[in-house]
Amino acid sequence: MKKHSHRSWVEVDYKAITINTRTMKALLSDATVMMTVVKSNAYGHGIVASAKAALAGGASWLAVDEITEALALRKEGIRAPILVLGYTLPELYAIAAAKKISLMISSLESLQDLSKMKLAKPLHIHLKFETGLHRQGIMPSHVQQVIRLISSQGFPATIEGVYTHFAIIEDPMARDYSVMQRDALKEIVKKLNAKGFAPIVHASSSAGILFSKDFHFDMARTGIATYGIWPSHEIHRWAKETTLVPALSWKTIVSEVKMVEKGSKVGYDLTHTLSRNSRLAIIPVGYWHGMPRSLSNKGHVLVGGKKAPIVGRVSMDITIIDVTDIPSVRIGSEVVIIGAQGKEVLSAEEMAEMAGTINYELVTRINPLLPRLAV
């Protein structure tokens, strides 16, 4: 039996990230630049190694959620352009300018505050406009006010980019809504162009790249697909000729095995009653590690090359599985939570469906303290 030095760990095939980046880049026209999104610890895959793998695959830009992520990349010697997609506190603008980190500005108020600042170095910003998602974004009705501000003498920033975010690009059947958003962005850009601004324009996420070149603009942002995970079932069916390689596996070990009599109740709140004499195994992983509590009594893992059902409540640090039909299981046996074992595969999509969530949430919530091992 293979010995492990960790109780639970994540294995990442960074070569797969490079391959997926090349695959996504091949879908773009030569004039469209690729930005790879490595926010949220690269969707759980490890931000620094994932960023390097994406750049090796042809990405020109990187995107993060907050400036601390961008600074971590700079500290590791990554010099590629980086855009912070989330809100940045104004007191950090000077640091961003000094480290050549581009920032998103998504409200007229933030732009007004920026216009009053004095910075030693010019800040590069990307203006985010609201076109239909109704989340972050400057309202289209404020475009003329934006133009007056950014045209004012002494404005301390360069308008490097303009962008939006699609609301339902993951569903090709909702194309009309995405077209409406695309055209709204085009109208905004047209007004900026008329005043002499020529920013990089971007809108597409992974789904938009996989859907159609009609949405690619000057730059496209590939996120979840970089890691070999599909944005939606609909896009997977739409882009069936495209192959993505899953990069992540999540594993643990069996820490205890015991025989328990028929009729015994299992776990907190006694939510499972054994229908037969059963052999139960303990795995030292729970919702603190990222195992969804909603998998209680309905999820499964892989052990001994077979599916083992989760029984009872998923606890903070412990999950119980039924291995009655897998006699080879012992203390130290390797357990796969996401990934392949023998002929069986448990994908992030399948696990997310069992948990009643989406693959994005599942992989990003794997505890960042778990080691990420390159394979």
mmCIF file of C-alpha atoms in Angstrom:
data_model
loop_
_atom_site.group_PDB
_atom_site.id
_atom_site.type_symbol
_atom_site.label_atom_id
_atom_site.label_comp_id
_atom_site.label_asym_id
_atom_site.label_seq_id
_atom_site.Cartn_x
_atom_site.Cartn_y
_atom_site.Cartn_z
ATOM 1 C CA MET A 1 0.000 0.000 0.000
ATOM 2 C CA LYS A 2 1.319 3.430 -0.971
ATOM 3 C CA LYS A 3 2.278 5.599 2.004
ATOM 4 C CA HIS A 4 1.238 9.252 2.064
ATOM 5 C CA SER A 5 2.754 12.176 3.938
ATOM 6 C CA HIS A 6 -0.522 14.134 4.071
ATOM 7 C CA ARG A 7 -3.995 13.272 5.340
ATOM 8 C CA SER A 8 -5.572 15.170 2.466
ATOM 9 C CA TRP A 9 -4.059 16.883 -0.535
ATOM 10 C CA VAL A 10 -4.793 18.283 -3.968
ATOM 11 C CA GLU A 11 -2.918 17.050 -7.023
ATOM 12 C CA VAL A 12 -2.657 19.475 -9.937
ATOM 13 C CA ASP A 13 -1.466 18.632 -13.422
ATOM 14 C CA TYR A 14 -0.080 22.012 -14.460
ATOM 15 C CA LYS A 15 0.709 20.667 -17.918
ATOM 16 C CA ALA A 16 -3.065 20.288 -18.340
ATOM 17 C CA ILE A 17 -3.475 24.008 -17.577
ATOM 18 C CA THR A 18 -0.954 24.830 -20.291
ATOM 19 C CA ILE A 19 -2.771 22.523 -22.731
ATOM 20 C CA ASN A 20 -6.184 24.009 -21.915
ATOM 21 C CA THR A 21 -4.797 27.531 -22.347
ATOM 22 C CA ARG A 22 -3.535 26.629 -25.812
ATOM 23 C CA THR A 23 -6.900 25.055 -26.639
ATOM 24 C CA MET A 24 -8.799 28.177 -25.623
ATOM 25 C CA LYS A 25 -6.338 30.497 -27.348
ATOM 26 C CA ALA A 26 -6.804 28.552 -30.596
ATOM 27 C CA LEU A 27 -10.490 29.523 -30.523
ATOM 28 C CA LEU A 28 -9.592 33.232 -30.654
ATOM 29 C CA SER A 29 -8.718 35.205 -33.744
ATOM 30 C CA ASP A 30 -5.121 36.373 -34.121
ATOM 31 C CA ALA A 31 -6.201 39.881 -33.163
ATOM 32 C CA THR A 32 -7.711 38.833 -29.829
ATOM 33 C CA VAL A 33 -5.474 38.688 -26.761
ATOM 34 C CA MET A 34 -5.991 36.067 -24.052
ATOM 35 C CA MET A 35 -6.321 36.954 -20.379
ATOM 36 C CA THR A 36 -6.261 34.024 -17.938
ATOM 37 C CA VAL A 37 -8.196 34.430 -14.699
ATOM 38 C CA VAL A 38 -6.294 33.079 -11.688
ATOM 39 C CA LYS A 39 -8.433 34.641 -8.956
ATOM 40 C CA SER A 40 -9.456 32.715 -5.830
ATOM 41 C CA ASN A 41 -6.211 30.749 -5.718
ATOM 42 C CA ALA A 42 -6.655 29.936 -9.422
ATOM 43 C CA TYR A 43 -10.067 28.382 -8.772
ATOM 44 C CA GLY A 44 -8.468 26.231 -6.088
ATOM 45 C CA HIS A 45 -5.524 25.075 -8.223
ATOM 46 C CA GLY A 46 -2.730 27.227 -6.764
ATOM 47 C CA ILE A 47 -2.309 30.770 -8.051
ATOM 48 C CA VAL A 48 1.430 31.054 -8.777
ATOM 49 C CA ALA A 49 1.979 27.695 -10.489
ATOM 50 C CA SER A 50 -1.291 28.068 -12.430
ATOM 51 C CA ALA A 51 -0.329 31.551 -13.612
ATOM 52 C CA LYS A 52 3.027 30.313 -14.866
ATOM 53 C CA ALA A 53 1.366 27.360 -16.618
ATOM 54 C CA ALA A 54 -1.159 29.654 -18.330
ATOM 55 C CA LEU A 55 1.546 32.041 -19.498
ATOM 56 C CA ALA A 56 3.447 29.061 -20.902
ATOM 57 C CA GLY A 57 0.282 28.181 -22.836
ATOM 58 C CA GLY A 58 0.044 31.566 -24.521
ATOM 59 C CA ALA A 59 -1.839 33.820 -22.119
ATOM 60 C CA SER A 60 -0.730 37.454 -22.364
ATOM 61 C CA TRP A 61 -2.577 38.840 -19.343
ATOM 62 C CA LEU A 62 -3.555 37.564 -15.905
ATOM 63 C CA ALA A 63 -6.593 38.538 -13.858
ATOM 64 C CA VAL A 64 -7.136 38.330 -10.101
ATOM 65 C CA ASP A 65 -9.862 39.424 -7.698
ATOM 66 C CA GLU A 66 -7.861 41.569 -5.290
ATOM 67 C CA ILE A 67 -4.569 43.368 -5.215
ATOM 68 C CA THR A 68 -3.018 41.020 -2.645
ATOM 69 C CA GLU A 69 -3.208 38.249 -5.256
ATOM 70 C CA ALA A 70 -1.533 40.488 -7.831
ATOM 71 C CA LEU A 71 1.234 41.399 -5.393
ATOM 72 C CA ALA A 72 1.826 37.706 -4.663
ATOM 73 C CA LEU A 73 2.343 37.115 -8.384
ATOM 74 C CA ARG A 74 4.707 40.071 -8.668
ATOM 75 C CA LYS A 75 6.672 38.777 -5.658
ATOM 76 C CA GLU A 76 7.199 35.519 -7.539
ATOM 77 C CA GLY A 77 8.721 37.381 -10.467
ATOM 78 C CA ILE A 78 5.696 37.326 -12.780
ATOM 79 C CA ARG A 79 5.912 40.436 -14.940
ATOM 80 C CA ALA A 80 2.949 39.900 -17.267
ATOM 81 C CA PRO A 81 0.163 42.520 -17.202
ATOM 82 C CA ILE A 82 -2.268 41.880 -14.335
ATOM 83 C CA LEU A 83 -5.800 43.225 -13.942
ATOM 84 C CA VAL A 84 -7.570 43.286 -10.574
ATOM 85 C CA LEU A 85 -11.223 42.468 -11.278
ATOM 86 C CA GLY A 86 -12.534 43.241 -7.799
ATOM 87 C CA TYR A 87 -12.873 46.454 -5.820
ATOM 88 C CA THR A 88 -9.596 47.992 -4.633
ATOM 89 C CA LEU A 89 -9.351 50.333 -1.661
ATOM 90 C CA PRO A 90 -8.232 53.820 -2.823
ATOM 91 C CA GLU A 91 -5.308 53.823 -0.389
ATOM 92 C CA LEU A 92 -3.803 50.975 -2.424
ATOM 93 C CA TYR A 93 -3.881 52.813 -5.774
ATOM 94 C CA ALA A 94 -0.315 54.069 -5.390
ATOM 95 C CA ILE A 95 0.984 50.544 -4.744
ATOM 96 C CA ALA A 96 -0.860 49.301 -7.821
ATOM 97 C CA ALA A 97 0.676 52.039 -9.943
ATOM 98 C CA ALA A 98 4.157 51.343 -8.599
ATOM 99 C CA LYS A 99 3.865 47.594 -9.284
ATOM 100 C CA LYS A 100 2.281 48.094 -12.726
ATOM 101 C CA ILE A 101 -0.955 46.434 -11.670
ATOM 102 C CA SER A 102 -4.084 47.528 -13.533
ATOM 103 C CA LEU A 103 -7.269 48.160 -11.571
ATOM 104 C CA MET A 104 -10.962 47.877 -12.340
ATOM 105 C CA ILE A 105 -13.143 50.925 -11.672
ATOM 106 C CA SER A 106 -16.842 50.064 -11.643
ATOM 107 C CA SER A 107 -18.663 53.096 -10.272
ATOM 108 C CA LEU A 108 -18.905 56.772 -11.057
ATOM 109 C CA GLU A 109 -18.186 57.543 -7.385
ATOM 110 C CA SER A 110 -14.882 55.629 -7.469
ATOM 111 C CA LEU A 111 -13.910 57.423 -10.651
ATOM 112 C CA GLN A 112 -14.716 60.794 -9.079
ATOM 113 C CA ASP A 113 -12.593 59.945 -6.032
ATOM 114 C CA LEU A 114 -9.722 58.847 -8.279
ATOM 115 C CA SER A 115 -9.887 62.094 -10.264
ATOM 116 C CA LYS A 116 -9.065 64.057 -7.084
ATOM 117 C CA MET A 117 -5.975 62.023 -6.236
ATOM 118 C CA LYS A 118 -2.326 62.811 -6.834
ATOM 119 C CA LEU A 119 -0.224 59.776 -7.722
ATOM 120 C CA ALA A 120 3.546 59.619 -8.236
ATOM 121 C CA LYS A 121 3.043 57.228 -11.155
ATOM 122 C CA PRO A 122 0.035 56.999 -13.473
ATOM 123 C CA LEU A 123 -2.448 54.287 -12.649
ATOM 124 C CA HIS A 124 -3.774 52.031 -15.416
ATOM 125 C CA ILE A 125 -7.487 51.362 -15.112
ATOM 126 C CA HIS A 126 -10.173 49.332 -16.854
ATOM 127 C CA LEU A 127 -13.635 50.866 -16.725
ATOM 128 C CA LYS A 128 -16.317 48.258 -16.106
ATOM 129 C CA PHE A 129 -19.772 49.104 -17.450
ATOM 130 C CA GLU A 130 -23.158 47.690 -16.517
ATOM 131 C CA THR A 131 -24.898 46.118 -19.511
ATOM 132 C CA GLY A 132 -27.376 43.657 -17.989
ATOM 133 C CA LEU A 133 -25.874 41.641 -15.144
ATOM 134 C CA HIS A 134 -26.654 44.388 -12.616
ATOM 135 C CA ARG A 135 -23.694 43.594 -10.427
ATOM 136 C CA GLN A 136 -20.497 45.675 -10.725
ATOM 137 C CA GLY A 137 -20.503 48.351 -13.397
ATOM 138 C CA ILE A 138 -20.900 52.014 -14.295
ATOM 139 C CA MET A 139 -24.365 52.701 -15.686
ATOM 140 C CA PRO A 140 -24.468 53.483 -19.435
ATOM 141 C CA SER A 141 -26.361 56.672 -18.629
ATOM 142 C CA HIS A 142 -23.201 57.960 -16.915
ATOM 143 C CA VAL A 143 -20.929 57.639 -19.949
ATOM 144 C CA GLN A 144 -20.806 61.381 -20.634
ATOM 145 C CA GLN A 145 -19.922 62.091 -17.004
ATOM 146 C CA VAL A 146 -17.189 59.465 -17.260
ATOM 147 C CA ILE A 147 -15.820 61.108 -20.387
ATOM 148 C CA ARG A 148 -15.717 64.521 -18.706
ATOM 149 C CA LEU A 149 -13.805 63.086 -15.742
ATOM 150 C CA ILE A 150 -11.235 61.097 -17.692
ATOM 151 C CA SER A 151 -10.722 64.023 -20.108
ATOM 152 C CA SER A 152 -10.024 66.492 -17.312
ATOM 153 C CA GLN A 153 -6.559 67.973 -16.996
ATOM 154 C CA GLY A 154 -4.388 66.109 -14.540
ATOM 155 C CA PHE A 155 -6.566 62.982 -14.415
ATOM 156 C CA PRO A 156 -4.164 60.548 -12.661
ATOM 157 C CA ALA A 157 -4.898 57.401 -14.650
ATOM 158 C CA THR A 158 -4.647 55.931 -18.122
ATOM 159 C CA ILE A 159 -7.787 54.349 -19.567
ATOM 160 C CA GLU A 160 -6.236 51.056 -20.527
ATOM 161 C CA GLY A 161 -9.390 48.986 -20.932
ATOM 162 C CA VAL A 162 -13.190 48.970 -21.023
ATOM 163 C CA TYR A 163 -15.244 45.895 -20.322
ATOM 164 C CA THR A 164 -18.416 44.227 -19.148
ATOM 165 C CA HIS A 165 -19.477 40.800 -17.906
ATOM 166 C CA PHE A 166 -22.144 38.627 -19.515
ATOM 167 C CA ALA A 167 -25.073 37.442 -17.428
ATOM 168 C CA ILE A 168 -26.122 34.285 -19.276
ATOM 169 C CA ILE A 169 -23.494 33.551 -21.912
ATOM 170 C CA GLU A 170 -23.314 30.001 -20.474
ATOM 171 C CA ASP A 171 -26.624 29.257 -22.228
ATOM 172 C CA PRO A 172 -26.486 29.496 -26.050
ATOM 173 C CA MET A 173 -30.301 29.479 -26.138
ATOM 174 C CA ALA A 174 -30.232 32.885 -24.424
ATOM 175 C CA ARG A 175 -28.085 34.381 -27.191
ATOM 176 C CA ASP A 176 -30.361 37.414 -27.643
ATOM 177 C CA TYR A 177 -29.602 38.658 -24.124
ATOM 178 C CA SER A 178 -25.860 38.261 -24.679
ATOM 179 C CA VAL A 179 -26.125 40.088 -28.019
ATOM 180 C CA MET A 180 -27.951 42.917 -26.231
ATOM 181 C CA GLN A 181 -25.106 43.186 -23.720
ATOM 182 C CA ARG A 182 -22.473 43.024 -26.448
ATOM 183 C CA ASP A 183 -24.153 45.787 -28.442
ATOM 184 C CA ALA A 184 -24.554 47.943 -25.338
ATOM 185 C CA LEU A 185 -20.801 47.704 -24.755
ATOM 186 C CA LYS A 186 -20.145 48.585 -28.396
ATOM 187 C CA GLU A 187 -22.210 51.771 -28.037
ATOM 188 C CA ILE A 188 -20.255 52.774 -24.939
ATOM 189 C CA VAL A 189 -16.938 52.130 -26.693
ATOM 190 C CA LYS A 190 -18.094 54.121 -29.713
ATOM 191 C CA LYS A 191 -18.668 57.169 -27.499
ATOM 192 C CA LEU A 192 -15.236 56.776 -25.913
ATOM 193 C CA ASN A 193 -13.573 56.353 -29.305
ATOM 194 C CA ALA A 194 -15.244 59.539 -30.512
ATOM 195 C CA LYS A 195 -13.418 61.424 -27.743
ATOM 196 C CA GLY A 196 -10.045 59.956 -28.638
ATOM 197 C CA PHE A 197 -9.892 57.024 -26.228
ATOM 198 C CA ALA A 198 -8.842 53.658 -27.657
ATOM 199 C CA PRO A 199 -9.010 51.167 -24.777
ATOM 200 C CA ILE A 200 -8.672 47.388 -24.893
ATOM 201 C CA VAL A 201 -12.247 46.054 -25.041
ATOM 202 C CA HIS A 202 -13.170 42.749 -23.401
ATOM 203 C CA ALA A 203 -16.291 40.900 -22.319
ATOM 204 C CA SER A 204 -16.062 37.126 -22.816
ATOM 205 C CA SER A 205 -15.370 34.623 -20.083
ATOM 206 C CA SER A 206 -14.683 30.940 -20.854
ATOM 207 C CA ALA A 207 -18.270 30.421 -22.007
ATOM 208 C CA GLY A 208 -18.118 33.348 -24.407
ATOM 209 C CA ILE A 209 -14.862 32.099 -25.909
ATOM 210 C CA LEU A 210 -16.356 28.629 -26.420
ATOM 211 C CA PHE A 211 -19.652 30.041 -27.742
ATOM 212 C CA SER A 212 -18.752 32.373 -30.607
ATOM 213 C CA LYS A 213 -16.151 34.802 -31.950
ATOM 214 C CA ASP A 214 -18.984 37.341 -32.071
ATOM 215 C CA PHE A 215 -18.293 38.073 -28.397
ATOM 216 C CA HIS A 216 -14.480 38.031 -28.276
ATOM 217 C CA PHE A 217 -13.579 41.737 -28.830
ATOM 218 C CA ASP A 218 -9.892 42.764 -28.369
ATOM 219 C CA MET A 219 -9.283 40.507 -25.398
ATOM 220 C CA ALA A 220 -11.087 37.510 -23.879
ATOM 221 C CA ARG A 221 -10.915 36.260 -20.294
ATOM 222 C CA THR A 222 -10.609 32.512 -19.857
ATOM 223 C CA GLY A 223 -11.356 31.295 -16.344
ATOM 224 C CA ILE A 224 -12.855 27.931 -15.424
ATOM 225 C CA ALA A 225 -12.018 26.282 -18.763
ATOM 226 C CA THR A 226 -8.322 26.895 -18.091
ATOM 227 C CA TYR A 227 -8.563 24.223 -15.430
ATOM 228 C CA GLY A 228 -10.363 21.683 -17.616
ATOM 229 C CA ILE A 229 -13.774 22.366 -16.086
ATOM 230 C CA TRP A 230 -16.773 23.276 -18.247
ATOM 231 C CA PRO A 231 -18.679 26.535 -17.610
ATOM 232 C CA SER A 232 -22.028 24.755 -18.056
ATOM 233 C CA HIS A 233 -23.605 21.622 -19.491
ATOM 234 C CA GLU A 234 -25.091 23.752 -22.271
ATOM 235 C CA ILE A 235 -21.725 25.091 -23.380
ATOM 236 C CA HIS A 236 -20.221 21.609 -23.136
ATOM 237 C CA ARG A 237 -22.852 20.316 -25.575
ATOM 238 C CA TRP A 238 -22.426 23.383 -27.805
ATOM 239 C CA ALA A 239 -18.629 23.088 -27.997
ATOM 240 C CA LYS A 240 -18.539 19.284 -28.136
ATOM 241 C CA GLU A 241 -15.595 19.273 -30.544
ATOM 242 C CA THR A 242 -13.415 21.048 -27.978
ATOM 243 C CA THR A 243 -11.516 18.907 -25.479
ATOM 244 C CA LEU A 244 -10.590 20.178 -22.025
ATOM 245 C CA VAL A 245 -8.289 18.264 -19.674
ATOM 246 C CA PRO A 246 -9.233 18.347 -15.949
ATOM 247 C CA ALA A 247 -6.194 19.504 -14.001
ATOM 248 C CA LEU A 248 -7.255 18.848 -10.399
ATOM 249 C CA SER A 249 -7.668 15.753 -8.245
ATOM 250 C CA TRP A 250 -8.518 15.867 -4.532
ATOM 251 C CA LYS A 251 -7.494 12.945 -2.368
ATOM 252 C CA THR A 252 -7.417 11.749 1.218
ATOM 253 C CA ILE A 253 -6.832 8.521 3.116
ATOM 254 C CA VAL A 254 -8.837 6.136 5.298
ATOM 255 C CA SER A 255 -7.988 6.818 8.945
ATOM 256 C CA GLU A 256 -10.176 4.184 10.622
ATOM 257 C CA VAL A 257 -12.284 1.116 9.753
ATOM 258 C CA LYS A 258 -14.904 -0.618 11.928
ATOM 259 C CA MET A 259 -17.764 -3.095 11.839
ATOM 260 C CA VAL A 260 -21.136 -1.708 12.939
ATOM 261 C CA GLU A 261 -24.319 -3.731 13.488
ATOM 262 C CA LYS A 262 -27.515 -3.514 11.463
ATOM 263 C CA GLY A 263 -29.954 -0.971 12.889
ATOM 264 C CA SER A 264 -27.213 1.275 14.303
ATOM 265 C CA LYS A 265 -27.537 5.008 13.684
ATOM 266 C CA VAL A 266 -24.651 6.917 12.167
ATOM 267 C CA GLY A 267 -23.302 10.442 12.613
ATOM 268 C CA TYR A 268 -24.593 13.679 14.088
ATOM 269 C CA ASP A 269 -28.383 13.907 14.437
ATOM 270 C CA LEU A 270 -28.647 10.146 13.711
ATOM 271 C CA THR A 271 -29.700 10.791 10.111
ATOM 272 C CA HIS A 272 -28.670 7.371 8.759
ATOM 273 C CA THR A 273 -29.718 3.928 9.990
ATOM 274 C CA LEU A 274 -27.754 0.908 8.780
ATOM 275 C CA SER A 275 -29.897 -1.612 6.894
ATOM 276 C CA ARG A 276 -27.304 -4.383 7.318
ATOM 277 C CA ASN A 277 -24.213 -5.230 9.283
ATOM 278 C CA SER A 278 -21.794 -2.737 7.779
ATOM 279 C CA ARG A 279 -18.126 -1.963 7.475
ATOM 280 C CA LEU A 280 -17.619 1.780 7.852
ATOM 281 C CA ALA A 281 -14.502 3.812 7.114
ATOM 282 C CA ILE A 282 -13.541 7.238 8.408
ATOM 283 C CA ILE A 283 -11.865 9.808 6.173
ATOM 284 C CA PRO A 284 -10.262 12.851 7.863
ATOM 285 C CA VAL A 285 -11.964 15.427 5.649
ATOM 286 C CA GLY A 286 -15.036 17.537 6.368
ATOM 287 C CA TYR A 287 -16.678 20.812 5.479
ATOM 288 C CA TRP A 288 -13.700 22.796 6.834
ATOM 289 C CA HIS A 289 -11.625 21.184 4.091
ATOM 290 C CA GLY A 290 -14.255 21.902 1.433
ATOM 291 C CA MET A 291 -16.368 18.735 1.517
ATOM 292 C CA PRO A 292 -19.929 20.059 1.085
ATOM 293 C CA ARG A 293 -22.162 19.258 4.059
ATOM 294 C CA SER A 294 -24.978 18.850 1.538
ATOM 295 C CA LEU A 295 -23.344 15.555 0.460
ATOM 296 C CA SER A 296 -24.497 14.015 3.749
ATOM 297 C CA ASN A 297 -26.231 10.705 3.012
ATOM 298 C CA LYS A 298 -26.166 11.206 -0.763
ATOM 299 C CA GLY A 299 -22.628 11.734 -2.015
ATOM 300 C CA HIS A 300 -19.883 9.223 -2.637
ATOM 301 C CA VAL A 301 -16.117 8.959 -2.982
ATOM 302 C CA LEU A 302 -13.831 6.464 -4.686
ATOM 303 C CA VAL A 303 -11.805 3.912 -2.735
ATOM 304 C CA GLY A 304 -10.433 0.581 -3.826
ATOM 305 C CA GLY A 305 -11.426 1.471 -7.371
ATOM 306 C CA LYS A 306 -15.127 1.559 -6.444
ATOM 307 C CA LYS A 307 -17.757 4.058 -5.327
ATOM 308 C CA ALA A 308 -18.298 4.247 -1.577
ATOM 309 C CA PRO A 309 -21.396 6.124 -0.356
ATOM 310 C CA ILE A 310 -21.205 8.844 2.283
ATOM 311 C CA VAL A 311 -23.347 7.899 5.291
ATOM 312 C CA GLY A 312 -24.483 10.224 8.047
ATOM 313 C CA ARG A 313 -23.683 13.903 8.334
ATOM 314 C CA VAL A 314 -20.495 15.353 6.892
ATOM 315 C CA SER A 315 -18.778 16.806 9.970
ATOM 316 C CA MET A 316 -16.303 19.668 10.233
ATOM 317 C CA ASP A 317 -13.244 17.415 9.903
ATOM 318 C CA ILE A 318 -14.636 13.909 9.375
ATOM 319 C CA THR A 319 -16.772 12.079 6.826
ATOM 320 C CA ILE A 320 -18.037 8.501 7.164
ATOM 321 C CA ILE A 321 -18.223 6.179 4.160
ATOM 322 C CA ASP A 322 -19.678 2.686 3.749
ATOM 323 C CA VAL A 323 -17.073 0.200 2.475
ATOM 324 C CA THR A 324 -18.996 -2.998 3.203
ATOM 325 C CA ASP A 325 -18.707 -4.079 -0.430
ATOM 326 C CA ILE A 326 -15.033 -3.061 -0.759
ATOM 327 C CA PRO A 327 -13.132 -5.566 1.411
ATOM 328 C CA SER A 328 -9.696 -4.325 0.320
ATOM 329 C CA VAL A 329 -10.084 -1.029 2.233
ATOM 330 C CA ARG A 330 -7.675 -0.584 5.150
ATOM 331 C CA ILE A 331 -6.284 2.257 7.243
ATOM 332 C CA GLY A 332 -4.128 4.262 4.844
ATOM 333 C CA SER A 333 -6.100 3.327 1.711
ATOM 334 C CA GLU A 334 -6.177 6.200 -0.781
ATOM 335 C CA VAL A 335 -9.562 7.875 -1.268
ATOM 336 C CA VAL A 336 -10.441 10.062 -4.257
ATOM 337 C CA ILE A 337 -12.907 12.892 -3.647
ATOM 338 C CA ILE A 338 -12.466 14.432 -7.108
ATOM 339 C CA GLY A 339 -10.628 12.608 -9.871
ATOM 340 C CA ALA A 340 -10.092 9.087 -11.153
ATOM 341 C CA GLN A 341 -9.278 5.789 -9.507
ATOM 342 C CA GLY A 342 -9.047 2.653 -11.605
ATOM 343 C CA LYS A 343 -11.888 2.728 -14.130
ATOM 344 C CA GLU A 344 -14.042 5.026 -12.008
ATOM 345 C CA VAL A 345 -14.120 8.821 -12.355
ATOM 346 C CA LEU A 346 -15.732 11.337 -10.033
ATOM 347 C CA SER A 347 -15.644 14.712 -11.791
ATOM 348 C CA ALA A 348 -16.068 18.130 -10.215
ATOM 349 C CA GLU A 349 -19.288 18.476 -12.228
ATOM 350 C CA GLU A 350 -20.722 15.214 -10.880
ATOM 351 C CA MET A 351 -19.799 15.999 -7.300
ATOM 352 C CA ALA A 352 -21.243 19.506 -7.604
ATOM 353 C CA GLU A 353 -24.540 18.132 -8.897
ATOM 354 C CA MET A 354 -24.766 15.728 -5.959
ATOM 355 C CA ALA A 355 -24.066 18.651 -3.603
ATOM 356 C CA GLY A 356 -26.652 20.899 -5.247
ATOM 357 C CA THR A 357 -24.128 23.510 -6.316
ATOM 358 C CA ILE A 358 -21.866 24.336 -9.284
ATOM 359 C CA ASN A 359 -18.363 23.150 -10.131
ATOM 360 C CA TYR A 360 -16.994 26.699 -9.670
ATOM 361 C CA GLU A 361 -17.994 26.761 -6.006
ATOM 362 C CA LEU A 362 -16.812 23.227 -5.373
ATOM 363 C CA VAL A 363 -13.193 23.673 -6.504
ATOM 364 C CA THR A 364 -12.728 27.215 -5.191
ATOM 365 C CA ARG A 365 -13.873 26.149 -1.710
ATOM 366 C CA ILE A 366 -11.240 23.443 -1.310
ATOM 367 C CA ASN A 367 -9.309 24.758 1.668
ATOM 368 C CA PRO A 368 -6.257 26.711 0.425
ATOM 369 C CA LEU A 369 -4.220 25.323 3.334
ATOM 370 C CA LEU A 370 -4.322 21.851 1.791
ATOM 371 C CA PRO A 371 -1.076 21.193 -0.097
ATOM 372 C CA ARG A 372 -1.182 21.504 -3.886
ATOM 373 C CA LEU A 373 1.133 18.886 -5.336
ATOM 374 C CA ALA A 374 2.296 19.092 -8.945
ATOM 375 C CA VAL A 375 1.910 15.800 -10.803
#
